[in-house]
mmCIF file with all atom_site columns, C-alpha atoms and ligand atoms in Angstrom:
data_model
loop_
_atom_site.group_PDB
_atom_site.id
_atom_site.type_symbol
_atom_site.label_atom_id
_atom_site.label_alt_id
_atom_site.label_comp_id
_atom_site.label_asym_id
_atom_site.label_entity_id
_atom_site.label_seq_id
_atom_site.pdbx_PDB_ins_code
_atom_site.Cartn_x
_atom_site.Cartn_y
_atom_site.Cartn_z
_atom_site.occupancy
_atom_site.B_iso_or_equiv
_atom_site.pdbx_formal_charge
_atom_site.auth_seq_id
_atom_site.auth_comp_id
_atom_site.auth_asym_id
_atom_site.auth_atom_id
_atom_site.pdbx_PDB_model_num
ATOM   1   C CA . UNK A 1 1   ? -15.804 20.135  14.211  1.00 0.00 ? 18  UNK A CA 1
ATOM   2   C CA . UNK A 1 2   ? -13.101 20.609  11.568  1.00 0.00 ? 19  UNK A CA 1
ATOM   3   C CA . UNK A 1 3   ? -13.490 18.931  8.190   1.00 0.00 ? 20  UNK A CA 1
ATOM   4   C CA . UNK A 1 4   ? -11.753 15.534  7.902   1.00 0.00 ? 21  UNK A CA 1
ATOM   5   C CA . UNK A 1 5   ? -8.926  14.919  5.478   1.00 0.00 ? 22  UNK A CA 1
ATOM   6   C CA . UNK A 1 6   ? -10.528 13.400  2.382   1.00 0.00 ? 23  UNK A CA 1
ATOM   7   C CA . UNK A 1 7   ? -8.875  10.455  0.641   1.00 0.00 ? 24  UNK A CA 1
ATOM   8   C CA . UNK A 1 8   ? -10.132 8.983   -2.637  1.00 0.00 ? 25  UNK A CA 1
ATOM   9   C CA . UNK A 1 9   ? -9.227  5.329   -3.038  1.00 0.00 ? 26  UNK A CA 1
ATOM   10  C CA . UNK A 1 10  ? -9.705  4.697   -6.753  1.00 0.00 ? 27  UNK A CA 1
ATOM   11  C CA . UNK A 1 11  ? -11.429 1.371   -7.384  1.00 0.00 ? 28  UNK A CA 1
ATOM   12  C CA . UNK A 1 12  ? -10.620 0.027   -3.928  1.00 0.00 ? 29  UNK A CA 1
ATOM   13  C CA . UNK A 1 13  ? -12.794 -3.013  -4.576  1.00 0.00 ? 30  UNK A CA 1
ATOM   14  C CA . UNK A 1 14  ? -10.903 -3.961  -7.745  1.00 0.00 ? 31  UNK A CA 1
ATOM   15  C CA . UNK A 1 15  ? -7.405  -2.561  -7.304  1.00 0.00 ? 32  UNK A CA 1
ATOM   16  C CA . UNK A 1 16  ? -5.967  -3.836  -4.019  1.00 0.00 ? 33  UNK A CA 1
ATOM   17  C CA . UNK A 1 17  ? -3.271  -6.512  -4.294  1.00 0.00 ? 34  UNK A CA 1
ATOM   18  C CA . UNK A 1 18  ? -0.744  -7.698  -1.664  1.00 0.00 ? 35  UNK A CA 1
ATOM   19  C CA . UNK A 1 19  ? -1.905  -5.440  1.150   1.00 0.00 ? 36  UNK A CA 1
ATOM   20  C CA . UNK A 1 20  ? -2.101  -2.129  -0.742  1.00 0.00 ? 37  UNK A CA 1
ATOM   21  C CA . UNK A 1 21  ? -5.121  -1.003  1.281   1.00 0.00 ? 38  UNK A CA 1
ATOM   22  C CA . UNK A 1 22  ? -2.681  -0.982  4.210   1.00 0.00 ? 39  UNK A CA 1
ATOM   23  C CA . UNK A 1 23  ? -1.137  2.148   2.719   1.00 0.00 ? 40  UNK A CA 1
ATOM   24  C CA . UNK A 1 24  ? -4.351  4.054   3.345   1.00 0.00 ? 41  UNK A CA 1
ATOM   25  C CA . UNK A 1 25  ? -4.723  2.597   6.869   1.00 0.00 ? 42  UNK A CA 1
ATOM   26  C CA . UNK A 1 26  ? -1.155  3.647   7.760   1.00 0.00 ? 43  UNK A CA 1
ATOM   27  C CA . UNK A 1 27  ? -1.766  7.186   6.459   1.00 0.00 ? 44  UNK A CA 1
ATOM   28  C CA . UNK A 1 28  ? -5.047  7.435   8.447   1.00 0.00 ? 45  UNK A CA 1
ATOM   29  C CA . UNK A 1 29  ? -3.140  6.350   11.562  1.00 0.00 ? 46  UNK A CA 1
ATOM   30  C CA . UNK A 1 30  ? -0.335  8.895   11.064  1.00 0.00 ? 47  UNK A CA 1
ATOM   31  C CA . UNK A 1 31  ? -2.782  11.710  10.258  1.00 0.00 ? 48  UNK A CA 1
ATOM   32  C CA . UNK A 1 32  ? -4.813  10.841  13.403  1.00 0.00 ? 49  UNK A CA 1
ATOM   33  C CA . UNK A 1 33  ? -1.585  11.099  15.410  1.00 0.00 ? 50  UNK A CA 1
ATOM   34  C CA . UNK A 1 34  ? -1.279  14.670  14.049  1.00 0.00 ? 51  UNK A CA 1
ATOM   35  C CA . UNK A 1 35  ? -4.865  15.469  15.063  1.00 0.00 ? 52  UNK A CA 1
ATOM   36  C CA . UNK A 1 36  ? -6.708  14.896  11.755  1.00 0.00 ? 53  UNK A CA 1
ATOM   37  C CA . UNK A 1 37  ? -9.627  12.563  11.132  1.00 0.00 ? 54  UNK A CA 1
ATOM   38  C CA . UNK A 1 38  ? -9.792  10.966  7.679   1.00 0.00 ? 55  UNK A CA 1
ATOM   39  C CA . UNK A 1 39  ? -12.669 10.093  5.368   1.00 0.00 ? 56  UNK A CA 1
ATOM   40  C CA . UNK A 1 40  ? -11.835 7.407   2.760   1.00 0.00 ? 57  UNK A CA 1
ATOM   41  C CA . UNK A 1 41  ? -14.163 7.144   -0.250  1.00 0.00 ? 58  UNK A CA 1
ATOM   42  C CA . UNK A 1 42  ? -14.058 4.125   -2.572  1.00 0.00 ? 59  UNK A CA 1
ATOM   43  C CA . UNK A 1 43  ? -14.478 5.541   -6.062  1.00 0.00 ? 60  UNK A CA 1
ATOM   44  C CA . UNK A 1 44  ? -15.694 2.546   -8.043  1.00 0.00 ? 61  UNK A CA 1
ATOM   45  C CA . UNK A 1 45  ? -17.307 1.714   -11.382 1.00 0.00 ? 62  UNK A CA 1
ATOM   46  C CA . UNK A 1 46  ? -19.874 4.239   -12.563 1.00 0.00 ? 63  UNK A CA 1
ATOM   47  C CA . UNK A 1 47  ? -19.423 6.655   -9.644  1.00 0.00 ? 64  UNK A CA 1
ATOM   48  C CA . UNK A 1 48  ? -19.105 10.441  -9.935  1.00 0.00 ? 65  UNK A CA 1
ATOM   49  C CA . UNK A 1 49  ? -15.679 11.788  -9.038  1.00 0.00 ? 66  UNK A CA 1
ATOM   50  C CA . UNK A 1 50  ? -14.073 15.194  -8.807  1.00 0.00 ? 67  UNK A CA 1
ATOM   51  C CA . UNK A 1 51  ? -10.430 14.913  -7.739  1.00 0.00 ? 68  UNK A CA 1
ATOM   52  C CA . UNK A 1 52  ? -10.502 18.450  -6.299  1.00 0.00 ? 69  UNK A CA 1
ATOM   53  C CA . UNK A 1 53  ? -12.879 17.312  -3.573  1.00 0.00 ? 70  UNK A CA 1
ATOM   54  C CA . UNK A 1 54  ? -9.957  15.343  -2.126  1.00 0.00 ? 71  UNK A CA 1
ATOM   55  C CA . UNK A 1 55  ? -6.601  15.914  -0.358  1.00 0.00 ? 72  UNK A CA 1
ATOM   56  C CA . UNK A 1 56  ? -5.044  12.656  -1.561  1.00 0.00 ? 73  UNK A CA 1
ATOM   57  C CA . UNK A 1 57  ? -5.685  10.090  -4.272  1.00 0.00 ? 74  UNK A CA 1
ATOM   58  C CA . UNK A 1 58  ? -4.614  6.488   -3.845  1.00 0.00 ? 75  UNK A CA 1
ATOM   59  C CA . UNK A 1 59  ? -4.577  3.861   -6.601  1.00 0.00 ? 76  UNK A CA 1
ATOM   60  C CA . UNK A 1 60  ? -3.542  0.315   -5.696  1.00 0.00 ? 77  UNK A CA 1
ATOM   61  C CA . UNK A 1 61  ? -2.353  -2.644  -7.761  1.00 0.00 ? 78  UNK A CA 1
ATOM   62  C CA . UNK A 1 62  ? -4.479  -5.137  -9.634  1.00 0.00 ? 79  UNK A CA 1
ATOM   63  C CA . UNK A 1 63  ? -4.532  -8.258  -11.738 1.00 0.00 ? 80  UNK A CA 1
ATOM   64  C CA . UNK A 1 64  ? -4.622  -7.832  -15.547 1.00 0.00 ? 81  UNK A CA 1
ATOM   65  C CA . UNK A 1 65  ? -8.318  -8.801  -15.654 1.00 0.00 ? 82  UNK A CA 1
ATOM   66  C CA . UNK A 1 66  ? -9.338  -6.181  -13.100 1.00 0.00 ? 83  UNK A CA 1
ATOM   67  C CA . UNK A 1 67  ? -7.176  -3.614  -14.879 1.00 0.00 ? 84  UNK A CA 1
ATOM   68  C CA . UNK A 1 68  ? -9.002  -4.213  -18.142 1.00 0.00 ? 85  UNK A CA 1
ATOM   69  C CA . UNK A 1 69  ? -12.384 -3.744  -16.360 1.00 0.00 ? 86  UNK A CA 1
ATOM   70  C CA . UNK A 1 70  ? -11.193 -0.557  -14.615 1.00 0.00 ? 87  UNK A CA 1
ATOM   71  C CA . UNK A 1 71  ? -9.654  0.944   -17.766 1.00 0.00 ? 88  UNK A CA 1
ATOM   72  C CA . UNK A 1 72  ? -13.035 1.206   -19.524 1.00 0.00 ? 89  UNK A CA 1
ATOM   73  C CA . UNK A 1 73  ? -14.524 3.225   -16.616 1.00 0.00 ? 90  UNK A CA 1
ATOM   74  C CA . UNK A 1 74  ? -11.420 5.176   -15.677 1.00 0.00 ? 91  UNK A CA 1
ATOM   75  C CA . UNK A 1 75  ? -11.179 7.221   -18.863 1.00 0.00 ? 92  UNK A CA 1
ATOM   76  C CA . UNK A 1 76  ? -14.203 9.337   -17.680 1.00 0.00 ? 93  UNK A CA 1
ATOM   77  C CA . UNK A 1 77  ? -11.962 10.726  -14.952 1.00 0.00 ? 94  UNK A CA 1
ATOM   78  C CA . UNK A 1 78  ? -8.903  11.571  -17.053 1.00 0.00 ? 95  UNK A CA 1
ATOM   79  C CA . UNK A 1 79  ? -9.318  15.342  -17.034 1.00 0.00 ? 96  UNK A CA 1
ATOM   80  C CA . UNK A 1 80  ? -9.990  15.718  -13.314 1.00 0.00 ? 97  UNK A CA 1
ATOM   81  C CA . UNK A 1 81  ? -7.028  13.464  -12.395 1.00 0.00 ? 98  UNK A CA 1
ATOM   82  C CA . UNK A 1 82  ? -4.729  15.288  -14.847 1.00 0.00 ? 99  UNK A CA 1
ATOM   83  C CA . UNK A 1 83  ? -5.689  18.722  -13.498 1.00 0.00 ? 100 UNK A CA 1
ATOM   84  C CA . UNK A 1 84  ? -5.285  17.488  -9.890  1.00 0.00 ? 101 UNK A CA 1
ATOM   85  C CA . UNK A 1 85  ? -1.786  16.194  -10.690 1.00 0.00 ? 102 UNK A CA 1
ATOM   86  C CA . UNK A 1 86  ? -0.774  19.339  -12.632 1.00 0.00 ? 103 UNK A CA 1
ATOM   87  C CA . UNK A 1 87  ? -1.920  21.419  -9.664  1.00 0.00 ? 104 UNK A CA 1
ATOM   88  C CA . UNK A 1 88  ? 0.758   19.647  -7.598  1.00 0.00 ? 105 UNK A CA 1
ATOM   89  C CA . UNK A 1 89  ? -1.576  17.672  -5.339  1.00 0.00 ? 106 UNK A CA 1
ATOM   90  C CA . UNK A 1 90  ? -0.467  14.403  -3.724  1.00 0.00 ? 107 UNK A CA 1
ATOM   91  C CA . UNK A 1 91  ? -1.174  10.954  -5.145  1.00 0.00 ? 108 UNK A CA 1
ATOM   92  C CA . UNK A 1 92  ? 0.319   7.506   -4.583  1.00 0.00 ? 109 UNK A CA 1
ATOM   93  C CA . UNK A 1 93  ? -0.097  4.840   -7.278  1.00 0.00 ? 110 UNK A CA 1
ATOM   94  C CA . UNK A 1 94  ? 1.012   1.244   -6.829  1.00 0.00 ? 111 UNK A CA 1
ATOM   95  C CA . UNK A 1 95  ? 1.798   -1.273  -9.565  1.00 0.00 ? 112 UNK A CA 1
ATOM   96  C CA . UNK A 1 96  ? -1.339  -1.539  -11.745 1.00 0.00 ? 113 UNK A CA 1
ATOM   97  C CA . UNK A 1 97  ? -2.414  1.871   -10.466 1.00 0.00 ? 114 UNK A CA 1
ATOM   98  C CA . UNK A 1 98  ? 0.976   3.285   -11.446 1.00 0.00 ? 115 UNK A CA 1
ATOM   99  C CA . UNK A 1 99  ? 0.782   1.707   -14.893 1.00 0.00 ? 116 UNK A CA 1
ATOM   100 C CA . UNK A 1 100 ? -2.579  3.494   -15.402 1.00 0.00 ? 117 UNK A CA 1
ATOM   101 C CA . UNK A 1 101 ? -0.965  6.978   -15.353 1.00 0.00 ? 118 UNK A CA 1
ATOM   102 C CA . UNK A 1 102 ? 1.100   6.141   -18.453 1.00 0.00 ? 119 UNK A CA 1
ATOM   103 C CA . UNK A 1 103 ? 0.117   5.642   -22.079 1.00 0.00 ? 120 UNK A CA 1
ATOM   104 C CA . UNK A 1 104 ? -0.782  1.938   -22.216 1.00 0.00 ? 121 UNK A CA 1
ATOM   105 C CA . UNK A 1 105 ? -0.153  -1.460  -20.626 1.00 0.00 ? 122 UNK A CA 1
ATOM   106 C CA . UNK A 1 106 ? 0.430   -4.397  -22.947 1.00 0.00 ? 123 UNK A CA 1
ATOM   107 C CA . UNK A 1 107 ? -0.446  -7.546  -20.928 1.00 0.00 ? 124 UNK A CA 1
ATOM   108 C CA . UNK A 1 108 ? 0.904   -11.086 -20.964 1.00 0.00 ? 125 UNK A CA 1
ATOM   109 C CA . UNK A 1 109 ? -2.040  -12.238 -23.099 1.00 0.00 ? 126 UNK A CA 1
ATOM   110 C CA . UNK A 1 110 ? -1.157  -9.649  -25.768 1.00 0.00 ? 127 UNK A CA 1
ATOM   111 C CA . UNK A 1 111 ? -4.099  -7.361  -24.903 1.00 0.00 ? 128 UNK A CA 1
ATOM   112 C CA . UNK A 1 112 ? -3.277  -3.630  -24.867 1.00 0.00 ? 129 UNK A CA 1
ATOM   113 C CA . UNK A 1 113 ? -5.008  -1.891  -22.017 1.00 0.00 ? 130 UNK A CA 1
ATOM   114 C CA . UNK A 1 114 ? -5.328  1.855   -22.732 1.00 0.00 ? 131 UNK A CA 1
ATOM   115 C CA . UNK A 1 115 ? -4.192  3.909   -19.799 1.00 0.00 ? 132 UNK A CA 1
ATOM   116 C CA . UNK A 1 116 ? -4.828  7.539   -18.851 1.00 0.00 ? 133 UNK A CA 1
ATOM   117 C CA . UNK A 1 117 ? -1.967  8.908   -20.910 1.00 0.00 ? 134 UNK A CA 1
ATOM   118 C CA . UNK A 1 118 ? -1.275  11.630  -18.353 1.00 0.00 ? 135 UNK A CA 1
ATOM   119 C CA . UNK A 1 119 ? 2.477   10.991  -17.940 1.00 0.00 ? 136 UNK A CA 1
ATOM   120 C CA . UNK A 1 120 ? 5.064   10.050  -20.588 1.00 0.00 ? 137 UNK A CA 1
ATOM   121 C CA . UNK A 1 121 ? 5.758   6.351   -19.933 1.00 0.00 ? 138 UNK A CA 1
ATOM   122 C CA . UNK A 1 122 ? 4.419   2.992   -21.103 1.00 0.00 ? 139 UNK A CA 1
ATOM   123 C CA . UNK A 1 123 ? 4.326   -0.564  -19.841 1.00 0.00 ? 140 UNK A CA 1
ATOM   124 C CA . UNK A 1 124 ? 4.923   -3.757  -21.795 1.00 0.00 ? 141 UNK A CA 1
ATOM   125 C CA . UNK A 1 125 ? 5.068   -7.466  -21.063 1.00 0.00 ? 142 UNK A CA 1
ATOM   126 C CA . UNK A 1 126 ? 7.980   -9.588  -22.249 1.00 0.00 ? 143 UNK A CA 1
ATOM   127 C CA . UNK A 1 127 ? 7.689   -13.348 -22.167 1.00 0.00 ? 144 UNK A CA 1
ATOM   128 C CA . UNK A 1 128 ? 10.783  -14.408 -20.212 1.00 0.00 ? 145 UNK A CA 1
ATOM   129 C CA . UNK A 1 129 ? 10.017  -13.591 -16.564 1.00 0.00 ? 146 UNK A CA 1
ATOM   130 C CA . UNK A 1 130 ? 7.605   -12.208 -14.083 1.00 0.00 ? 147 UNK A CA 1
ATOM   131 C CA . UNK A 1 131 ? 9.292   -9.840  -11.566 1.00 0.00 ? 148 UNK A CA 1
ATOM   132 C CA . UNK A 1 132 ? 8.548   -11.262 -8.139  1.00 0.00 ? 149 UNK A CA 1
ATOM   133 C CA . UNK A 1 133 ? 10.351  -10.904 -4.836  1.00 0.00 ? 150 UNK A CA 1
ATOM   134 C CA . UNK A 1 134 ? 11.727  -8.615  -2.191  1.00 0.00 ? 151 UNK A CA 1
ATOM   135 C CA . UNK A 1 135 ? 12.970  -5.181  -3.204  1.00 0.00 ? 152 UNK A CA 1
ATOM   136 C CA . UNK A 1 136 ? 15.261  -2.640  -1.648  1.00 0.00 ? 153 UNK A CA 1
ATOM   137 C CA . UNK A 1 137 ? 16.057  0.786   -3.025  1.00 0.00 ? 154 UNK A CA 1
ATOM   138 C CA . UNK A 1 138 ? 17.312  4.261   -2.103  1.00 0.00 ? 155 UNK A CA 1
ATOM   139 C CA . UNK A 1 139 ? 15.002  7.231   -2.295  1.00 0.00 ? 156 UNK A CA 1
ATOM   140 C CA . UNK A 1 140 ? 15.108  10.926  -1.327  1.00 0.00 ? 157 UNK A CA 1
ATOM   141 C CA . UNK A 1 141 ? 13.708  9.858   2.063   1.00 0.00 ? 158 UNK A CA 1
ATOM   142 C CA . UNK A 1 142 ? 16.146  6.979   2.606   1.00 0.00 ? 159 UNK A CA 1
ATOM   143 C CA . UNK A 1 143 ? 16.001  3.221   2.075   1.00 0.00 ? 160 UNK A CA 1
ATOM   144 C CA . UNK A 1 144 ? 12.727  1.476   1.212   1.00 0.00 ? 161 UNK A CA 1
ATOM   145 C CA . UNK A 1 145 ? 12.147  -2.272  1.560   1.00 0.00 ? 162 UNK A CA 1
ATOM   146 C CA . UNK A 1 146 ? 9.108   -3.838  -0.033  1.00 0.00 ? 163 UNK A CA 1
ATOM   147 C CA . UNK A 1 147 ? 7.785   -6.608  -2.276  1.00 0.00 ? 164 UNK A CA 1
ATOM   148 C CA . UNK A 1 148 ? 7.062   -6.650  -6.044  1.00 0.00 ? 165 UNK A CA 1
ATOM   149 C CA . UNK A 1 149 ? 5.010   -8.950  -8.278  1.00 0.00 ? 166 UNK A CA 1
ATOM   150 C CA . UNK A 1 150 ? 4.368   -7.776  -11.814 1.00 0.00 ? 167 UNK A CA 1
ATOM   151 C CA . UNK A 1 151 ? 4.676   -8.755  -15.449 1.00 0.00 ? 168 UNK A CA 1
ATOM   152 C CA . UNK A 1 152 ? 4.642   -5.251  -16.838 1.00 0.00 ? 169 UNK A CA 1
ATOM   153 C CA . UNK A 1 153 ? 7.930   -3.499  -17.523 1.00 0.00 ? 170 UNK A CA 1
ATOM   154 C CA . UNK A 1 154 ? 7.680   0.224   -17.379 1.00 0.00 ? 171 UNK A CA 1
ATOM   155 C CA . UNK A 1 155 ? 9.818   2.518   -19.521 1.00 0.00 ? 172 UNK A CA 1
ATOM   156 C CA . UNK A 1 156 ? 9.958   6.316   -19.413 1.00 0.00 ? 173 UNK A CA 1
ATOM   157 C CA . UNK A 1 157 ? 9.326   8.021   -22.776 1.00 0.00 ? 174 UNK A CA 1
ATOM   158 C CA . UNK A 1 158 ? 10.429  11.463  -21.621 1.00 0.00 ? 175 UNK A CA 1
ATOM   159 C CA . UNK A 1 159 ? 13.190  11.270  -19.049 1.00 0.00 ? 176 UNK A CA 1
ATOM   160 C CA . UNK A 1 160 ? 13.357  15.057  -18.757 1.00 0.00 ? 177 UNK A CA 1
ATOM   161 C CA . UNK A 1 161 ? 9.867   15.159  -17.266 1.00 0.00 ? 178 UNK A CA 1
ATOM   162 C CA . UNK A 1 162 ? 9.901   12.117  -14.917 1.00 0.00 ? 179 UNK A CA 1
ATOM   163 C CA . UNK A 1 163 ? 12.222  11.212  -12.096 1.00 0.00 ? 180 UNK A CA 1
ATOM   164 C CA . UNK A 1 164 ? 12.640  7.688   -10.757 1.00 0.00 ? 181 UNK A CA 1
ATOM   165 C CA . UNK A 1 165 ? 11.342  7.182   -7.219  1.00 0.00 ? 182 UNK A CA 1
ATOM   166 C CA . UNK A 1 166 ? 14.402  5.137   -6.205  1.00 0.00 ? 183 UNK A CA 1
ATOM   167 C CA . UNK A 1 167 ? 17.681  3.495   -7.260  1.00 0.00 ? 184 UNK A CA 1
ATOM   168 C CA . UNK A 1 168 ? 17.571  -0.298  -6.971  1.00 0.00 ? 185 UNK A CA 1
ATOM   169 C CA . UNK A 1 169 ? 19.701  -2.230  -4.508  1.00 0.00 ? 186 UNK A CA 1
ATOM   170 C CA . UNK A 1 170 ? 17.707  -5.471  -4.752  1.00 0.00 ? 187 UNK A CA 1
ATOM   171 C CA . UNK A 1 171 ? 14.931  -6.556  -7.110  1.00 0.00 ? 188 UNK A CA 1
ATOM   172 C CA . UNK A 1 172 ? 13.769  -5.159  -10.475 1.00 0.00 ? 189 UNK A CA 1
ATOM   173 C CA . UNK A 1 173 ? 11.607  -2.075  -9.980  1.00 0.00 ? 190 UNK A CA 1
ATOM   174 C CA . UNK A 1 174 ? 10.438  -0.536  -13.261 1.00 0.00 ? 191 UNK A CA 1
ATOM   175 C CA . UNK A 1 175 ? 12.078  -3.103  -15.510 1.00 0.00 ? 192 UNK A CA 1
ATOM   176 C CA . UNK A 1 176 ? 15.145  -5.383  -15.548 1.00 0.00 ? 193 UNK A CA 1
ATOM   177 C CA . UNK A 1 177 ? 17.270  -2.850  -17.458 1.00 0.00 ? 194 UNK A CA 1
ATOM   178 C CA . UNK A 1 178 ? 17.218  0.564   -15.775 1.00 0.00 ? 195 UNK A CA 1
ATOM   179 C CA . UNK A 1 179 ? 17.902  -0.353  -12.097 1.00 0.00 ? 196 UNK A CA 1
ATOM   180 C CA . UNK A 1 180 ? 15.268  2.208   -11.083 1.00 0.00 ? 197 UNK A CA 1
ATOM   181 C CA . UNK A 1 181 ? 12.127  1.957   -9.051  1.00 0.00 ? 198 UNK A CA 1
ATOM   182 C CA . UNK A 1 182 ? 8.939   3.851   -9.731  1.00 0.00 ? 199 UNK A CA 1
ATOM   183 C CA . UNK A 1 183 ? 8.381   7.421   -10.794 1.00 0.00 ? 200 UNK A CA 1
ATOM   184 C CA . UNK A 1 184 ? 7.981   10.879  -9.387  1.00 0.00 ? 201 UNK A CA 1
ATOM   185 C CA . UNK A 1 185 ? 6.268   13.770  -11.081 1.00 0.00 ? 202 UNK A CA 1
ATOM   186 C CA . UNK A 1 186 ? 5.313   16.862  -9.020  1.00 0.00 ? 203 UNK A CA 1
ATOM   187 C CA . UNK A 1 187 ? 3.618   15.421  -5.919  1.00 0.00 ? 204 UNK A CA 1
ATOM   188 C CA . UNK A 1 188 ? 2.816   12.061  -7.511  1.00 0.00 ? 205 UNK A CA 1
ATOM   189 C CA . UNK A 1 189 ? 4.655   8.873   -6.636  1.00 0.00 ? 206 UNK A CA 1
ATOM   190 C CA . UNK A 1 190 ? 4.237   5.720   -8.730  1.00 0.00 ? 207 UNK A CA 1
ATOM   191 C CA . UNK A 1 191 ? 5.812   2.515   -7.451  1.00 0.00 ? 208 UNK A CA 1
ATOM   192 C CA . UNK A 1 192 ? 5.823   -1.225  -7.942  1.00 0.00 ? 209 UNK A CA 1
ATOM   193 C CA . UNK A 1 193 ? 6.123   -1.752  -4.197  1.00 0.00 ? 210 UNK A CA 1
ATOM   194 C CA . UNK A 1 194 ? 3.541   -3.688  -2.232  1.00 0.00 ? 211 UNK A CA 1
ATOM   195 C CA . UNK A 1 195 ? 3.789   -4.918  1.268   1.00 0.00 ? 212 UNK A CA 1
ATOM   196 C CA . UNK A 1 196 ? 2.313   -2.281  1.843   1.00 0.00 ? 213 UNK A CA 1
ATOM   197 C CA . UNK A 1 197 ? 5.012   0.215   0.824   1.00 0.00 ? 214 UNK A CA 1
ATOM   198 C CA . UNK A 1 198 ? 4.081   2.601   3.625   1.00 0.00 ? 215 UNK A CA 1
ATOM   199 C CA . UNK A 1 199 ? 5.279   0.201   6.296   1.00 0.00 ? 216 UNK A CA 1
ATOM   200 C CA . UNK A 1 200 ? 8.386   2.250   5.414   1.00 0.00 ? 217 UNK A CA 1
ATOM   201 C CA . UNK A 1 201 ? 7.713   4.992   7.880   1.00 0.00 ? 218 UNK A CA 1
ATOM   202 C CA . UNK A 1 202 ? 10.134  7.465   6.240   1.00 0.00 ? 219 UNK A CA 1
ATOM   203 C CA . UNK A 1 203 ? 7.993   7.543   3.073   1.00 0.00 ? 220 UNK A CA 1
ATOM   204 C CA . UNK A 1 204 ? 4.700   7.340   4.984   1.00 0.00 ? 221 UNK A CA 1
ATOM   205 C CA . UNK A 1 205 ? 5.564   10.397  7.109   1.00 0.00 ? 222 UNK A CA 1
ATOM   206 C CA . UNK A 1 206 ? 6.707   12.417  4.059   1.00 0.00 ? 223 UNK A CA 1
ATOM   207 C CA . UNK A 1 207 ? 3.395   11.657  2.280   1.00 0.00 ? 224 UNK A CA 1
ATOM   208 C CA . UNK A 1 208 ? 1.320   12.407  5.424   1.00 0.00 ? 225 UNK A CA 1
ATOM   209 C CA . UNK A 1 209 ? 2.965   15.888  5.540   1.00 0.00 ? 226 UNK A CA 1
ATOM   210 C CA . UNK A 1 210 ? 2.144   16.516  1.867   1.00 0.00 ? 227 UNK A CA 1
ATOM   211 C CA . UNK A 1 211 ? -1.463  15.491  2.545   1.00 0.00 ? 228 UNK A CA 1
ATOM   212 C CA . UNK A 1 212 ? -1.779  17.921  5.439   1.00 0.00 ? 229 UNK A CA 1
ATOM   213 C CA . UNK A 1 213 ? -0.424  20.721  3.247   1.00 0.00 ? 230 UNK A CA 1
ATOM   214 C CA . UNK A 1 214 ? -2.897  19.804  0.469   1.00 0.00 ? 231 UNK A CA 1
ATOM   215 C CA . UNK A 1 215 ? -5.745  19.740  2.981   1.00 0.00 ? 232 UNK A CA 1
ATOM   216 C CA . UNK A 1 216 ? -4.908  23.247  4.239   1.00 0.00 ? 233 UNK A CA 1
ATOM   217 C CA . UNK A 1 217 ? -4.693  24.502  0.644   1.00 0.00 ? 234 UNK A CA 1
ATOM   218 C CA . UNK A 1 218 ? -8.080  22.999  -0.264  1.00 0.00 ? 235 UNK A CA 1
ATOM   219 C CA . UNK A 1 219 ? -9.786  24.450  2.816   1.00 0.00 ? 236 UNK A CA 1
ATOM   220 C CA . UNK A 1 220 ? -8.279  27.881  2.082   1.00 0.00 ? 237 UNK A CA 1
ATOM   221 C CA . UNK A 1 221 ? -9.496  27.736  -1.543  1.00 0.00 ? 238 UNK A CA 1
ATOM   222 C CA . UNK A 1 222 ? -13.018 26.569  -0.656  1.00 0.00 ? 239 UNK A CA 1
ATOM   223 C CA . UNK A 1 223 ? -13.441 29.318  1.966   1.00 0.00 ? 240 UNK A CA 1
ATOM   224 C CA . UNK A 1 224 ? -12.627 32.093  -0.570  1.00 0.00 ? 241 UNK A CA 1
HETATM 225 N N1 . LIG B 2 .   ? -1.161  -6.757  -13.626 1.00 0.00 ? 319 LIG B N1 1
HETATM 226 C C1 . LIG B 2 .   ? -0.039  -5.908  -13.607 1.00 0.00 ? 319 LIG B C1 1
HETATM 227 C C2 . LIG B 2 .   ? 1.264   -6.626  -13.919 1.00 0.00 ? 319 LIG B C2 1
HETATM 228 O O1 . LIG B 2 .   ? 1.337   -7.828  -13.769 1.00 0.00 ? 319 LIG B O1 1
HETATM 229 C C3 . LIG B 2 .   ? 0.065   -5.218  -12.266 1.00 0.00 ? 319 LIG B C3 1
HETATM 230 C C4 . LIG B 2 .   ? 0.327   -6.179  -11.122 1.00 0.00 ? 319 LIG B C4 1
HETATM 231 C C5 . LIG B 2 .   ? 0.044   -5.606  -9.777  1.00 0.00 ? 319 LIG B C5 1
HETATM 232 O O2 . LIG B 2 .   ? -0.609  -4.548  -9.666  1.00 0.00 ? 319 LIG B O2 1
HETATM 233 N N2 . LIG B 2 .   ? 0.440   -6.269  -8.748  1.00 0.00 ? 319 LIG B N2 1
HETATM 234 O O3 . LIG B 2 .   ? 2.223   -5.992  -14.310 1.00 0.00 ? 319 LIG B O3 1
#
């Protein structure tokens, strides 16, 4: 039997707000349609993890408290996640998971949660409003409709390196100023969209295709 597609769900038990685990279920469904079984591993506190054992990494959203717990464990995995991303492998990060790829997240209680510092952006809280509600935005793959609920405002530090995932039509996205949603870097997508986001079949199918390509690449490399 052929090897299943392997998905690492980072801290599934702690980072899973507003239906984010549905993203992984939708991908498993679409991959099954294309003839691939999937194996989903929850990589939680204290566990060993090598990103190159996987064809896709998923990181969902979380409350500030869970994020502060995860951040202390997550730093062990910085190098493997950085190399995986630099090698152009696919990853989807939602809300708190997205914030973790940047430099830091300053929470509503004034705590600064250190993040992985892999990509040049940071996230800060400002007292006036939480960004909650329906969102709509335009992406390379067409319109996306979803739901956001976050205090953190994300700002790019190096705009030459990062692209926004979408241009806002409704809602906030990264912050109330830029009218942009999420981030793209190589084959990584970061987004504030829950719902889950992959109920938007256009994006789900594009990611499923990237995962199949990554799976073929991994199998070719391991059989060398
Ligand atoms: N706790 C973070 C914030 O409020 C992320 C929220 C989330 O992942 N839903 O900005």
